[in-house]
């Protein structure tokens, strides 16, 4: 067990090489603040700027927490009307002992899903690459067909010119 973190430290237990954050919290009660005589004299009536609006007090109702809620197990045990937190300690410890296996399984599942997503992305990129190649082939084919059609028109025109009895020799020579 160790406490770590800056700003808001947390308690960490290490079980089977896995770090699991745990905590014990107490529910805090809130009630409207009733100003004392001294406070009424100190602050400006009728607004009492700066005076607290509420008073906070401990309730004695405790909650045990496993902060890593993605462990796949129950994550909190609280005092209730019938149940006290002390009676939940065995279940809490038992759940902590199960958590490393659940964490490792989740990590494996996340890694598997990541590999599957990467493979799906690779297949998609390959399909896009092949589609682009096919599109270029189609464009080239259409360009070749258009060039062939124009060549056929030009050949037909030349044949027609050469068949004319009164053809222009300069034009025939140029062609």
Coordinates of N, CA, C and O in Angstrom, one line a residue:
X1 N 0.9 -1.2 0.0 CA 0.0 0.0 0.0 C 0.9 1.2 0.0 O 1.9 1.3 0.7
X2 N 0.5 2.2 -0.8 CA 1.3 3.5 -0.8 C 0.3 4.6 -1.2 O -0.8 4.4 -1.8
X3 N 0.7 5.8 -0.8 CA -0.1 7.0 -1.2 C 0.8 7.8 -2.2 O 1.9 8.0 -2.0
X4 N 0.1 8.1 -3.3 CA 0.9 8.9 -4.3 C -0.1 9.8 -5.0 O -1.3 9.8 -4.9
X5 N 0.6 10.7 -5.8 CA -0.2 11.7 -6.5 C 0.1 13.1 -6.0 O 0.3 13.3 -4.8
X6 N 0.0 14.1 -6.9 CA 0.2 15.5 -6.4 C -1.2 16.2 -6.5 O -2.1 15.8 -7.3
X7 N -1.4 17.1 -5.6 CA -2.7 17.9 -5.6 C -3.7 17.1 -4.7 O -4.0 17.5 -3.7
X8 N -4.1 16.0 -5.3 CA -5.1 15.1 -4.6 C -4.5 13.7 -4.5 O -4.8 12.9 -5.4
X9 N -3.8 13.4 -3.5 CA -3.1 12.1 -3.4 C -4.2 11.0 -3.2 O -5.3 11.2 -2.8
X10 N -3.8 9.8 -3.6 CA -4.7 8.7 -3.5 C -4.0 7.5 -2.9 O -2.8 7.4 -3.1
X11 N -4.7 6.6 -2.3 CA -4.1 5.4 -1.7 C -4.2 4.3 -2.8 O -5.2 4.0 -3.4
X12 N -3.0 3.7 -3.0 CA -2.8 2.6 -4.0 C -2.5 1.3 -3.3 O -1.6 1.3 -2.4
X13 N -3.1 0.2 -3.7 CA -2.7 -1.1 -3.3 C -2.2 -1.8 -4.5 O -2.7 -1.6 -5.6
X14 N -1.1 -2.6 -4.3 CA -0.6 -3.3 -5.4 C -0.8 -4.8 -5.1 O -0.4 -5.3 -4.1
X15 N -1.6 -5.4 -6.0 CA -1.9 -6.8 -5.9 C -1.6 -7.5 -7.2 O -2.1 -7.1 -8.3
X16 N -0.8 -8.5 -7.2 CA -0.4 -9.3 -8.4 C 0.2 -8.3 -9.4 O -0.1 -8.5 -10.6
X17 N 0.9 -7.3 -9.0 CA 1.6 -6.4 -9.9 C 0.6 -5.3 -10.5 O 1.1 -4.4 -11.2
X18 N -0.6 -5.3 -10.1 CA -1.6 -4.3 -10.6 C -1.8 -3.2 -9.5 O -2.0 -3.6 -8.3
X19 N -1.8 -1.9 -9.9 CA -2.0 -0.8 -9.0 C -3.5 -0.5 -9.0 O -4.1 -0.2 -10.0
X20 N -4.1 -0.5 -7.8 CA -5.5 -0.3 -7.7 C -5.7 0.8 -6.6 O -5.3 0.7 -5.5
X21 N -6.4 1.9 -7.0 CA -6.7 3.0 -6.1 C -7.9 2.7 -5.3 O -9.0 2.2 -5.8
X22 N -7.8 2.9 -4.0 CA -8.9 2.7 -3.0 C -9.1 3.9 -2.2 O -8.2 4.8 -2.1
X23 N -10.2 4.0 -1.5 CA -10.5 5.2 -0.7 C -11.5 4.8 0.3 O -12.3 3.9 0.2
X24 N -11.6 5.6 1.4 CA -12.7 5.6 2.3 C -13.2 7.0 2.4 O -12.4 8.0 2.6
X25 N -14.5 7.2 2.1 CA -15.0 8.6 2.2 C -16.1 8.6 3.2 O -16.7 7.6 3.6
X26 N -16.3 9.8 3.7 CA -17.4 10.1 4.7 C -18.4 11.1 4.1 O -18.0 12.1 3.6
X27 N -19.7 10.7 4.1 CA -20.7 11.6 3.6 C -20.7 12.8 4.6 O -20.7 12.7 5.8
X28 N -20.8 14.0 4.0 CA -20.8 15.2 4.8 C -22.2 15.8 4.7 O -22.9 15.9 3.6
X29 N -22.7 16.2 5.9 CA -24.1 16.8 5.9 C -24.0 18.4 5.7 O -22.9 19.0 6.1
X30 N -25.0 18.9 5.2 CA -25.0 20.4 5.0 C -26.3 21.0 5.6 O -27.4 20.4 5.3
X31 N -26.2 22.1 6.3 CA -27.4 22.7 6.8 C -27.2 24.2 6.6 O -26.0 24.7 6.5
X32 N -28.3 25.0 6.6 CA -28.2 26.4 6.4 C -27.4 27.0 7.6 O -27.6 26.6 8.8
X33 N -26.5 28.0 7.3 CA -25.8 28.6 8.4 C -26.6 29.6 9.2 O -27.3 30.4 8.6
X34 N -26.6 29.5 10.5 CA -27.3 30.5 11.3 C -26.2 31.4 11.9 O -25.4 30.9 12.7
X35 N -26.3 32.7 11.5 CA -25.3 33.6 12.0 C -25.3 33.8 13.5 O -26.3 33.8 14.1
X36 N -24.1 33.9 14.1 CA -23.9 34.1 15.5 C -24.1 35.7 15.7 O -24.1 36.4 14.7
X37 N -24.2 36.1 17.0 CA -24.3 37.5 17.2 C -23.0 38.2 16.7 O -23.1 39.3 16.2
X38 N -21.9 37.6 16.9 CA -20.6 38.2 16.5 C -20.6 38.4 15.0 O -20.2 39.4 14.4
X39 N -21.1 37.4 14.3 CA -21.1 37.4 12.8 C -22.1 38.5 12.3 O -21.8 39.2 11.4
X40 N -23.2 38.7 13.0 CA -24.2 39.7 12.6 C -23.6 41.1 12.8 O -23.8 42.0 12.0
X41 N -22.8 41.3 13.8 CA -22.1 42.6 14.0 C -21.0 42.8 13.0 O -20.7 43.9 12.5
X42 N -20.3 41.7 12.6 CA -19.1 41.8 11.8 C -19.5 42.1 10.3 O -18.8 42.8 9.6
X43 N -20.5 41.4 9.8 CA -20.9 41.6 8.4 C -22.0 42.6 8.2 O -22.8 42.9 9.1
X44 N -22.1 43.2 7.0 CA -23.0 44.3 6.7 C -24.4 43.7 6.5 O -24.7 43.0 5.6
X45 N -25.4 44.1 7.4 CA -26.8 43.7 7.1 C -27.3 44.5 6.0 O -26.8 45.6 5.8
X46 N -28.3 44.1 5.2 CA -29.0 42.9 5.4 C -28.4 41.7 4.5 O -28.9 40.6 4.5
X47 N -27.2 42.0 3.8 CA -26.7 41.0 2.9 C -25.7 40.0 3.5 O -25.6 38.9 3.0
X48 N -25.0 40.4 4.5 CA -24.0 39.6 5.1 C -23.0 39.0 4.1 O -22.7 37.8 4.1
X49 N -22.4 39.8 3.3 CA -21.4 39.4 2.3 C -20.3 38.8 3.0 O -19.7 39.3 4.0
X50 N -19.8 37.6 2.5 CA -18.7 37.0 3.1 C -19.0 35.9 4.2 O -18.2 35.1 4.6
X51 N -20.2 36.0 4.7 CA -20.6 35.0 5.7 C -21.0 33.7 5.0 O -21.5 33.7 3.9
X52 N -20.6 32.6 5.6 CA -20.9 31.3 4.9 C -22.4 31.1 4.8 O -23.1 31.5 5.7
X53 N -22.8 30.5 3.7 CA -24.2 30.2 3.5 C -24.6 28.9 4.2 O -25.8 28.8 4.7
X54 N -23.7 28.0 4.3 CA -24.0 26.7 4.9 C -22.9 26.3 5.9 O -21.8 26.7 5.8
X55 N -23.3 25.4 6.8 CA -22.4 24.8 7.7 C -22.3 23.3 7.3 O -23.4 22.7 7.0
X56 N -21.1 22.7 7.3 CA -20.9 21.3 7.0 C -20.5 20.6 8.2 O -19.7 21.1 9.0
X57 N -21.0 19.4 8.3 CA -20.7 18.5 9.5 C -20.6 17.1 9.1 O -21.3 16.6 8.1
X58 N -19.7 16.3 9.7 CA -19.6 14.9 9.4 C -20.9 14.1 9.8 O -21.6 14.5 10.7
X59 N -21.2 13.1 9.1 CA -22.4 12.3 9.3 C -22.0 11.0 10.0 O -22.9 10.3 10.5
X60 N -20.8 10.5 9.8 CA -20.4 9.2 10.3 C -20.8 8.1 9.4 O -20.5 6.9 9.6
X61 N -21.4 8.4 8.2 CA -21.7 7.4 7.2 C -20.5 7.3 6.3 O -20.2 8.2 5.5
X62 N -19.9 6.1 6.3 CA -18.7 5.8 5.5 C -18.9 5.0 4.3 O -19.9 4.2 4.2
X63 N -18.1 5.2 3.3 CA -18.1 4.4 2.0 C -16.7 4.0 1.7 O -15.8 4.8 1.7
X64 N -16.6 2.6 1.5 CA -15.3 2.1 1.0 C -15.4 2.1 -0.6 O -16.4 1.6 -1.1
X65 N -14.4 2.5 -1.2 CA -14.4 2.6 -2.7 C -13.2 1.9 -3.3 O -12.1 2.0 -2.8
X66 N -13.4 1.3 -4.5 CA -12.4 0.9 -5.4 C -12.5 1.9 -6.5 O -13.4 1.9 -7.2
X67 N -11.5 2.8 -6.7 CA -11.6 3.8 -7.6 C -11.5 3.4 -9.1 O -12.0 4.0 -10.0
X68 N -10.8 2.3 -9.3 CA -10.7 1.7 -10.7 C -11.9 1.0 -11.0 O -12.0 -0.3 -10.9
X69 N -13.0 1.7 -11.3 CA -14.3 1.0 -11.4 C -14.4 0.1 -12.6 O -15.3 -0.7 -12.8
X70 N -13.4 0.2 -13.5 CA -13.5 -0.7 -14.7 C -12.9 -2.1 -14.4 O -12.7 -2.9 -15.3
X71 N -12.8 -2.4 -13.1 CA -12.3 -3.7 -12.8 C -13.3 -4.8 -13.1 O -13.0 -6.0 -13.0
X72 N -14.6 -4.4 -13.4 CA -15.6 -5.3 -13.7 C -16.3 -5.9 -12.4 O -17.0 -6.9 -12.5
X73 N -16.0 -5.3 -11.3 CA -16.6 -5.8 -10.0 C -17.3 -4.7 -9.3 O -17.2 -3.5 -9.7
X74 N -17.9 -5.0 -8.2 CA -18.5 -4.0 -7.4 C -17.5 -3.0 -6.9 O -16.3 -3.4 -6.7
X75 N -17.8 -1.7 -6.8 CA -16.8 -0.8 -6.6 C -17.0 0.1 -5.3 O -16.2 0.8 -4.9
X76 N -18.2 -0.1 -4.6 CA -18.3 0.6 -3.4 C -19.3 -0.1 -2.4 O -20.2 -0.8 -2.8
X77 N -19.0 0.1 -1.1 CA -19.7 -0.4 0.0 C -20.0 0.7 1.0 O -19.0 1.4 1.3
X78 N -21.2 0.9 1.4 CA -21.5 2.1 2.2 C -22.3 1.7 3.5 O -23.0 0.6 3.5
X79 N -22.2 2.5 4.5 CA -23.0 2.3 5.7 C -24.4 2.6 5.3 O -24.7 3.4 4.4
X80 N -25.3 1.8 5.9 CA -26.7 2.0 5.6 C -27.5 1.9 6.9 O -26.9 1.8 8.0
X81 N -28.8 1.8 6.8 CA -29.6 1.7 8.0 C -29.4 0.3 8.7 O -29.4 0.2 10.0
X82 N -29.2 -0.7 7.9 CA -29.0 -2.0 8.5 C -27.5 -2.4 8.4 O -26.9 -2.9 9.4
X83 N -26.9 -2.2 7.3 CA -25.5 -2.6 7.1 C -24.5 -1.6 7.5 O -24.7 -0.4 7.3
X84 N -23.5 -2.1 8.2 CA -22.3 -1.2 8.6 C -21.1 -1.6 7.7 O -21.0 -2.7 7.3
X85 N -20.3 -0.6 7.4 CA -19.1 -0.8 6.6 C -18.2 -1.9 7.1 O -17.6 -2.7 6.3
X86 N -18.2 -2.1 8.4 CA -17.3 -3.1 9.0 C -17.7 -4.5 8.6 O -16.9 -5.4 8.4
X87 N -19.0 -4.7 8.3 CA -19.5 -6.0 7.9 C -19.2 -6.3 6.4 O -19.4 -7.4 6.0
X88 N -18.7 -5.3 5.7 CA -18.4 -5.4 4.3 C -16.9 -5.6 4.0 O -16.5 -5.8 2.8
X89 N -16.1 -5.6 5.0 CA -14.7 -5.7 4.8 C -14.2 -7.0 4.1 O -13.4 -6.9 3.2
X90 N -14.8 -8.1 4.5 CA -14.4 -9.4 3.8 C -14.7 -9.3 2.3 O -13.9 -9.7 1.5
X91 N -15.9 -8.8 2.0 CA -16.3 -8.7 0.6 C -15.4 -7.7 -0.2 O -15.0 -8.0 -1.3
X92 N -15.1 -6.6 0.5 CA -14.2 -5.6 -0.1 C -12.9 -6.2 -0.4 O -12.4 -6.0 -1.5
X93 N -12.3 -6.9 0.5 CA -10.9 -7.5 0.3 C -11.0 -8.6 -0.7 O -10.1 -8.7 -1.6
X94 N -12.1 -9.4 -0.7 CA -12.3 -10.4 -1.7 C -12.3 -9.8 -3.1 O -11.7 -10.3 -4.1
X95 N -13.1 -8.7 -3.2 CA -13.2 -8.0 -4.5 C -11.8 -7.5 -5.0 O -11.5 -7.5 -6.1
X96 N -11.1 -6.9 -4.0 CA -9.7 -6.4 -4.3 C -8.9 -7.5 -4.9 O -8.1 -7.3 -5.8
X97 N -9.0 -8.7 -4.3 CA -8.2 -9.8 -4.8 C -8.6 -10.3 -6.2 O -7.8 -10.8 -6.9
X98 N -9.8 -10.1 -6.6 CA -10.3 -10.5 -7.9 C -9.9 -9.4 -8.9 O -9.8 -9.7 -10.1
X99 N -9.7 -8.2 -8.5 CA -9.5 -7.1 -9.4 C -8.3 -7.2 -10.3 O -8.5 -6.9 -11.5
X100 N -7.2 -7.7 -9.9 CA -6.0 -7.8 -10.8 C -6.4 -8.7 -12.0 O -6.0 -8.4 -13.2
X101 N -7.0 -9.8 -11.8 CA -7.4 -10.7 -12.9 C -8.3 -10.0 -13.9 O -8.2 -10.1 -15.1
X102 N -9.3 -9.3 -13.3 CA -10.2 -8.5 -14.2 C -9.5 -7.4 -15.0 O -9.8 -7.1 -16.1
X103 N -8.6 -6.7 -14.3 CA -7.8 -5.6 -14.9 C -7.0 -6.2 -16.1 O -7.0 -5.6 -17.2
X104 N -6.3 -7.3 -15.8 CA -5.5 -7.9 -16.9 C -6.4 -8.4 -18.0 O -6.0 -8.2 -19.2
X105 N -7.5 -9.0 -17.7 CA -8.4 -9.4 -18.8 C -8.9 -8.2 -19.6 O -8.9 -8.3 -20.9
X106 N -9.2 -7.1 -18.9 CA -9.7 -5.9 -19.6 C -8.6 -5.4 -20.5 O -8.8 -5.0 -21.7
X107 N -7.3 -5.4 -20.0 CA -6.2 -4.9 -20.8 C -6.0 -5.8 -22.1 O -5.8 -5.3 -23.2
X108 N -6.1 -7.1 -21.9 CA -6.1 -8.0 -23.1 C -7.2 -7.7 -24.1 O -7.0 -7.7 -25.3
X109 N -8.4 -7.5 -23.5 CA -9.5 -7.2 -24.4 C -9.3 -5.9 -25.2 O -9.6 -5.8 -26.4
X110 N -8.8 -4.9 -24.5 CA -8.5 -3.6 -25.1 C -7.5 -3.7 -26.2 O -7.6 -3.2 -27.3
X111 N -6.4 -4.5 -25.9 CA -5.3 -4.7 -26.9 C -5.9 -5.5 -28.1 O -5.5 -5.2 -29.2
X112 N -6.7 -6.5 -27.8 CA -7.3 -7.3 -28.9 C -8.2 -6.4 -29.8 O -8.1 -6.4 -31.0
X113 N -9.1 -5.5 -29.2 CA -9.9 -4.6 -29.9 C -9.1 -3.6 -30.7 O -9.4 -3.3 -31.9
X114 N -8.0 -3.2 -30.1 CA -7.1 -2.2 -30.8 C -6.5 -2.9 -32.1 O -6.4 -2.3 -33.2
X115 N -6.0 -4.2 -31.9 CA -5.5 -4.9 -33.1 C -6.5 -5.1 -34.1 O -6.3 -5.0 -35.3
X116 N -7.7 -5.5 -33.7 CA -8.8 -5.7 -34.7 C -9.2 -4.4 -35.4 O -9.4 -4.4 -36.6
X117 N -9.2 -3.2 -34.7 CA -9.4 -1.9 -35.3 C -8.3 -1.6 -36.3 O -8.6 -1.1 -37.4
X118 N -7.1 -1.8 -35.9 CA -5.9 -1.6 -36.8 C -6.0 -2.4 -38.0 O -5.8 -1.9 -39.1
X119 N -6.4 -3.7 -37.9 CA -6.5 -4.6 -39.0 C -7.7 -4.1 -39.9 O -7.5 -4.1 -41.1
X120 N -8.8 -3.7 -39.3 CA -9.9 -3.2 -40.1 C -9.5 -2.0 -40.9 O -9.8 -1.8 -42.0
X121 N -8.8 -1.1 -40.2 CA -8.3 0.1 -40.9 C -7.3 -0.2 -42.0 O -7.4 0.4 -43.1
X122 N -6.4 -1.2 -41.8 CA -5.5 -1.6 -42.8 C -6.3 -2.2 -44.0 O -6.0 -1.8 -45.2
X123 N -7.3 -3.0 -43.8 CA -8.1 -3.6 -44.9 C -8.8 -2.4 -45.6 O -8.9 -2.5 -46.8
X124 N -9.4 -1.5 -44.9 CA -10.1 -0.4 -45.5 C -9.1 0.4 -46.4 O -9.5 0.8 -47.5
X125 N -7.9 0.7 -45.8 CA -7.0 1.5 -46.6 C -6.6 0.7 -47.9 O -6.4 1.3 -49.0
X126 N -6.4 -0.6 -47.8 CA -6.0 -1.4 -48.9 C -7.2 -1.4 -49.9 O -6.9 -1.3 -51.1
X127 N -8.4 -1.5 -49.5 CA -9.6 -1.4 -50.4 C -9.6 0.0 -51.1 O -9.9 0.0 -52.3
X128 N -9.3 1.0 -50.4 CA -9.3 2.4 -51.0 C -8.2 2.5 -52.0 O -8.3 3.0 -53.1
X129 N -7.0 1.9 -51.7 CA -5.9 1.9 -52.6 C -6.2 1.1 -53.9 O -6.0 1.6 -55.0
X130 N -6.8 0.0 -53.7 CA -7.2 -0.8 -54.9 C -8.3 -0.1 -55.7 O -8.3 -0.2 -57.0
X131 N -9.2 0.5 -55.0 CA -10.3 1.3 -55.7 C -9.7 2.4 -56.5 O -10.1 2.7 -57.7
X132 N -8.7 3.1 -56.0 CA -8.0 4.2 -56.7 C -7.3 3.6 -57.9 O -7.3 4.3 -59.0
X133 N -6.7 2.5 -57.8 CA -6.0 1.9 -58.9 C -7.0 1.5 -60.0 O -6.8 1.8 -61.2
X134 N -8.1 0.9 -59.6 CA -9.1 0.6 -60.6 C -9.7 1.8 -61.3 O -9.9 1.8 -62.5
X135 N -9.9 2.9 -60.5 CA -10.4 4.2 -61.1 C -9.4 4.7 -62.1 O -9.8 5.1 -63.2
X136 N -8.1 4.7 -61.8 CA -7.1 5.1 -62.8 C -7.1 4.3 -64.0 O -7.0 4.8 -65.1
X137 N -7.3 2.9 -63.9 CA -7.3 2.0 -65.0 C -8.5 2.4 -65.9 O -8.4 2.4 -67.1
X138 N -9.7 2.6 -65.2 CA -10.9 3.0 -66.0 C -10.7 4.3 -66.7 O -11.1 4.4 -67.9
X139 N -10.1 5.3 -66.0 CA -9.9 6.6 -66.7 C -8.9 6.4 -67.9 O -9.1 7.0 -68.9
X140 N -7.9 5.6 -67.7 CA -6.9 5.4 -68.8 C -7.6 4.7 -70.0 O -7.4 5.0 -71.2
X141 N -8.5 3.7 -69.7 CA -9.2 3.0 -70.7 C -10.1 3.9 -71.5 O -10.1 3.9 -72.7
X142 N -10.9 4.8 -70.8 CA -11.8 5.7 -71.4 C -11.0 6.7 -72.3 O -11.4 7.1 -73.4
X143 N -9.8 7.1 -71.8 CA -8.9 8.0 -72.5 C -8.5 7.3 -73.8 O -8.5 7.9 -74.9
X144 N -8.0 6.0 -73.7 CA -7.6 5.3 -74.9 C -8.7 5.1 -75.9 O -8.5 5.2 -77.1
X145 N -9.9 4.8 -75.4 CA -11.1 4.7 -76.3 C -11.3 6.0 -77.0 O -11.6 6.0 -78.2
X146 N -11.3 7.1 -76.3 CA -11.5 8.4 -76.9 C -10.4 8.7 -78.0 O -10.7 9.1 -79.1
X147 N -9.2 8.4 -77.6 CA -8.1 8.6 -78.6 C -8.2 7.7 -79.8 O -8.0 8.1 -81.0
X148 N -8.7 6.4 -79.6 CA -8.9 5.5 -80.7 C -10.0 6.0 -81.6 O -9.9 6.0 -82.9
X149 N -11.1 6.5 -81.0 CA -12.2 7.0 -81.8 C -11.8 8.2 -82.6 O -12.1 8.3 -83.8
X150 N -11.1 9.1 -82.0 CA -10.6 10.3 -82.8 C -9.6 9.9 -83.9 O -9.7 10.4 -85.0
X151 N -8.8 8.9 -83.6 CA -7.9 8.4 -84.7 C -8.7 7.8 -85.8 O -8.4 8.0 -87.0
X152 N -9.8 7.0 -85.5 CA -10.6 6.5 -86.5 C -11.3 7.6 -87.4 O -11.4 7.4 -88.6
X153 N -11.7 8.6 -86.7 CA -12.3 9.7 -87.5 C -11.3 10.4 -88.4 O -11.6 10.7 -89.6
X154 N -10.1 10.6 -87.9 CA -9.0 11.2 -88.7 C -8.7 10.3 -89.9 O -8.5 10.8 -91.0
X155 N -8.5 9.0 -89.6 CA -8.2 8.0 -90.7 C -9.3 8.1 -91.8 O -9.1 8.1 -93.0
X156 N -10.6 8.1 -91.3 CA -11.7 8.2 -92.2 C -11.7 9.4 -93.1 O -12.0 9.5 -94.3
X157 N -11.3 10.5 -92.4 CA -11.2 11.8 -93.1 C -10.1 11.8 -94.2 O -10.3 12.2 -95.3
X158 N -9.0 11.2 -93.8 CA -7.8 11.1 -94.7 C -8.2 10.3 -95.9 O -8.0 10.6 -97.1
X159 N -8.9 9.1 -95.7 CA -9.3 8.3 -96.8 C -10.3 9.0 -97.7 O -10.2 8.9 -98.9
X160 N -11.2 9.8 -97.1 CA -12.2 10.5 -97.9 C -11.5 11.6 -98.7 O -11.8 11.8 -99.9
X161 N -10.5 12.3 -98.1 CA -9.7 13.3 -98.9 C -9.0 12.7 -100.1 O -9.0 13.2 -101.2
X162 N -8.4 11.5 -99.8 CA -7.6 10.9 -100.9 C -8.5 10.4 -102.0 O -8.1 10.2 -103.1
X163 N -9.8 10.1 -101.7 CA -10.7 9.6 -102.7 C -11.3 10.7 -103.5 O -11.9 10.4 -104.6
X164 N -11.1 11.9 -103.1 CA -11.7 13.1 -103.9 C -10.9 13.2 -105.2 O -9.7 13.2 -105.2
X165 N -11.6 13.5 -106.3 CA -10.9 13.7 -107.5 C -10.2 15.0 -107.6 O -9.1 15.1 -108.1
X166 N -10.8 16.0 -107.0 CA -10.2 17.4 -107.0 C -9.6 17.7 -105.7 O -10.0 18.6 -105.0
X167 N -8.7 17.0 -105.2 CA -8.2 17.2 -103.9 C -7.1 18.3 -103.9 O -6.4 18.5 -104.9
X168 N -6.9 18.9 -102.8 CA -5.9 20.0 -102.6 C -4.6 19.3 -102.3 O -4.5 18.6 -101.3
X169 N -3.6 19.4 -103.2 CA -2.3 18.7 -103.0 C -1.5 19.1 -101.8 O -0.9 18.3 -101.2
X170 N -1.6 20.4 -101.5 CA -0.9 20.9 -100.3 C -1.5 20.2 -99.0 O -0.7 19.8 -98.2
X171 N -2.8 20.2 -99.0 CA -3.4 19.5 -97.8 C -3.1 18.0 -97.8 O -2.7 17.5 -96.7
X172 N -3.1 17.4 -98.9 CA -2.8 15.9 -99.0 C -1.4 15.7 -98.6 O -1.0 14.8 -97.9
X173 N -0.5 16.6 -99.0 CA 1.0 16.4 -98.6 C 1.2 16.6 -97.1 O 2.0 16.0 -96.5
X174 N 0.4 17.6 -96.6 CA 0.6 17.9 -95.2 C 0.1 16.7 -94.3 O 0.7 16.3 -93.3
X175 N -1.0 16.1 -94.8 CA -1.6 14.9 -94.1 C -0.7 13.7 -94.3 O -0.4 13.0 -93.5

